[in-house]
Amino acid sequence: MTKTYNRSNEEVQKNRKILTTIIETIVFCGRQELSLRGHRDSGKLSLTEQKFNDGNLRALLRYQFRGGDLNLQDHIINANANATYISSDIQNELISITASHVQSLIVKKIEKSKFYSVLADETTDISRIEQFSLCIRYVDEDEDGMKLREDFLTFVPVHDFTGATLASTLKETLVSLGLNLNNLRGQGYDGASAMRGSFRGVQSIIREAYPTAVYTHCASHCLNLCLSDASKVTSIRNAFGTISEVCTFSGDQLNGQTSLKTD
């Protein structure tokens, strides 16, 4: 019985190490903004370099077991087809779990800070699904002192764009994340009537329930509107183009100097 238990425990620890390697590789791709896969990444992972690109995740895993990760190499060779832990479904599940963990860490920081502001906007993803993007602005205190942070929390699919529905969605999402609405001190949205409307907009509905949640028109959106309108004047549009080219040229020169100093 003891031998069977020890063997089972060793197998569990081994699988955890393998899964940790895969998770760390997925997180690495996320940090570097690399896509995990394309359209040639199904089936068993080969130990040898492929003639075609089979995705960043597979390439990185192959790089690791070529570098001496014997546990991973043994797993890739001997694992059953339904237990490789690198299928697209498992990748998506691991991404979702990682995202939930990061989200919970952000929420804990917000709870520690206590007061926060909400930043939200409507957007459409590549599959044409309308979503509510939700960010939180708060003060984070760490060993380096106080820092003002803006962190993305989640996307919320929406089907009704009236102020009442969006406000209800916003409140329900904040509560589901574990945030206290009584600590809401600010709202930042664009200039759409459904968001900023004085009577039926999201900001007015939220303020009616939580008067301390002051609304501020998004400064970046205001700047974008100003630049867009100003660019209708030919001389101003040409000036922006010249400034952009000068910045690009200066940036290239600075990067060249930096690389020379590094060499």
mmCIF file with all atom_site columns, C-alpha atoms in Angstrom, residues 20-34 36 57 60 94-95 98-99 102:
data_model
loop_
_atom_site.group_PDB
_atom_site.id
_atom_site.type_symbol
_atom_site.label_atom_id
_atom_site.label_alt_id
_atom_site.label_comp_id
_atom_site.label_asym_id
_atom_site.label_entity_id
_atom_site.label_seq_id
_atom_site.pdbx_PDB_ins_code
_atom_site.Cartn_x
_atom_site.Cartn_y
_atom_site.Cartn_z
_atom_site.occupancy
_atom_site.B_iso_or_equiv
_atom_site.pdbx_formal_charge
_atom_site.auth_seq_id
_atom_site.auth_comp_id
_atom_site.auth_asym_id
_atom_site.auth_atom_id
_atom_site.pdbx_PDB_model_num
ATOM 1  C CA . THR A 1 20  ? 3.757  24.414 -14.184 1.00 0.00 ? 20  THR A CA 1
ATOM 2  C CA . THR A 1 21  ? 6.155  24.530 -17.132 1.00 0.00 ? 21  THR A CA 1
ATOM 3  C CA . ILE A 1 22  ? 3.268  24.781 -19.591 1.00 0.00 ? 22  ILE A CA 1
ATOM 4  C CA . ILE A 1 23  ? 1.538  27.492 -17.529 1.00 0.00 ? 23  ILE A CA 1
ATOM 5  C CA . GLU A 1 24  ? 4.749  29.518 -17.225 1.00 0.00 ? 24  GLU A CA 1
ATOM 6  C CA . THR A 1 25  ? 5.217  29.274 -20.997 1.00 0.00 ? 25  THR A CA 1
ATOM 7  C CA . ILE A 1 26  ? 1.663  30.520 -21.590 1.00 0.00 ? 26  ILE A CA 1
ATOM 8  C CA . VAL A 1 27  ? 2.227  33.407 -19.155 1.00 0.00 ? 27  VAL A CA 1
ATOM 9  C CA . PHE A 1 28  ? 5.504  34.226 -20.922 1.00 0.00 ? 28  PHE A CA 1
ATOM 10 C CA . CYS A 1 29  ? 3.679  34.466 -24.254 1.00 0.00 ? 29  CYS A CA 1
ATOM 11 C CA . GLY A 1 30  ? 1.110  36.727 -22.638 1.00 0.00 ? 30  GLY A CA 1
ATOM 12 C CA . ARG A 1 31  ? 3.735  39.044 -21.172 1.00 0.00 ? 31  ARG A CA 1
ATOM 13 C CA . GLN A 1 32  ? 5.521  39.270 -24.516 1.00 0.00 ? 32  GLN A CA 1
ATOM 14 C CA . GLU A 1 33  ? 2.215  39.723 -26.375 1.00 0.00 ? 33  GLU A CA 1
ATOM 15 C CA . LEU A 1 34  ? 2.791  36.601 -28.456 1.00 0.00 ? 34  LEU A CA 1
ATOM 16 C CA . LEU A 1 36  ? -0.076 30.973 -28.617 1.00 0.00 ? 36  LEU A CA 1
ATOM 17 C CA . LEU A 1 57  ? 3.724  27.751 -27.492 1.00 0.00 ? 57  LEU A CA 1
ATOM 18 C CA . LEU A 1 60  ? 8.906  27.370 -26.821 1.00 0.00 ? 60  LEU A CA 1
ATOM 19 C CA . LEU A 1 94  ? -5.297 27.753 -18.384 1.00 0.00 ? 94  LEU A CA 1
ATOM 20 C CA . ILE A 1 95  ? -5.544 31.283 -19.792 1.00 0.00 ? 95  ILE A CA 1
ATOM 21 C CA . THR A 1 98  ? -4.555 32.684 -14.980 1.00 0.00 ? 98  THR A CA 1
ATOM 22 C CA . ALA A 1 99  ? -6.760 35.667 -15.832 1.00 0.00 ? 99  ALA A CA 1
ATOM 23 C CA . VAL A 1 102 ? -4.583 38.101 -11.867 1.00 0.00 ? 102 VAL A CA 1
#
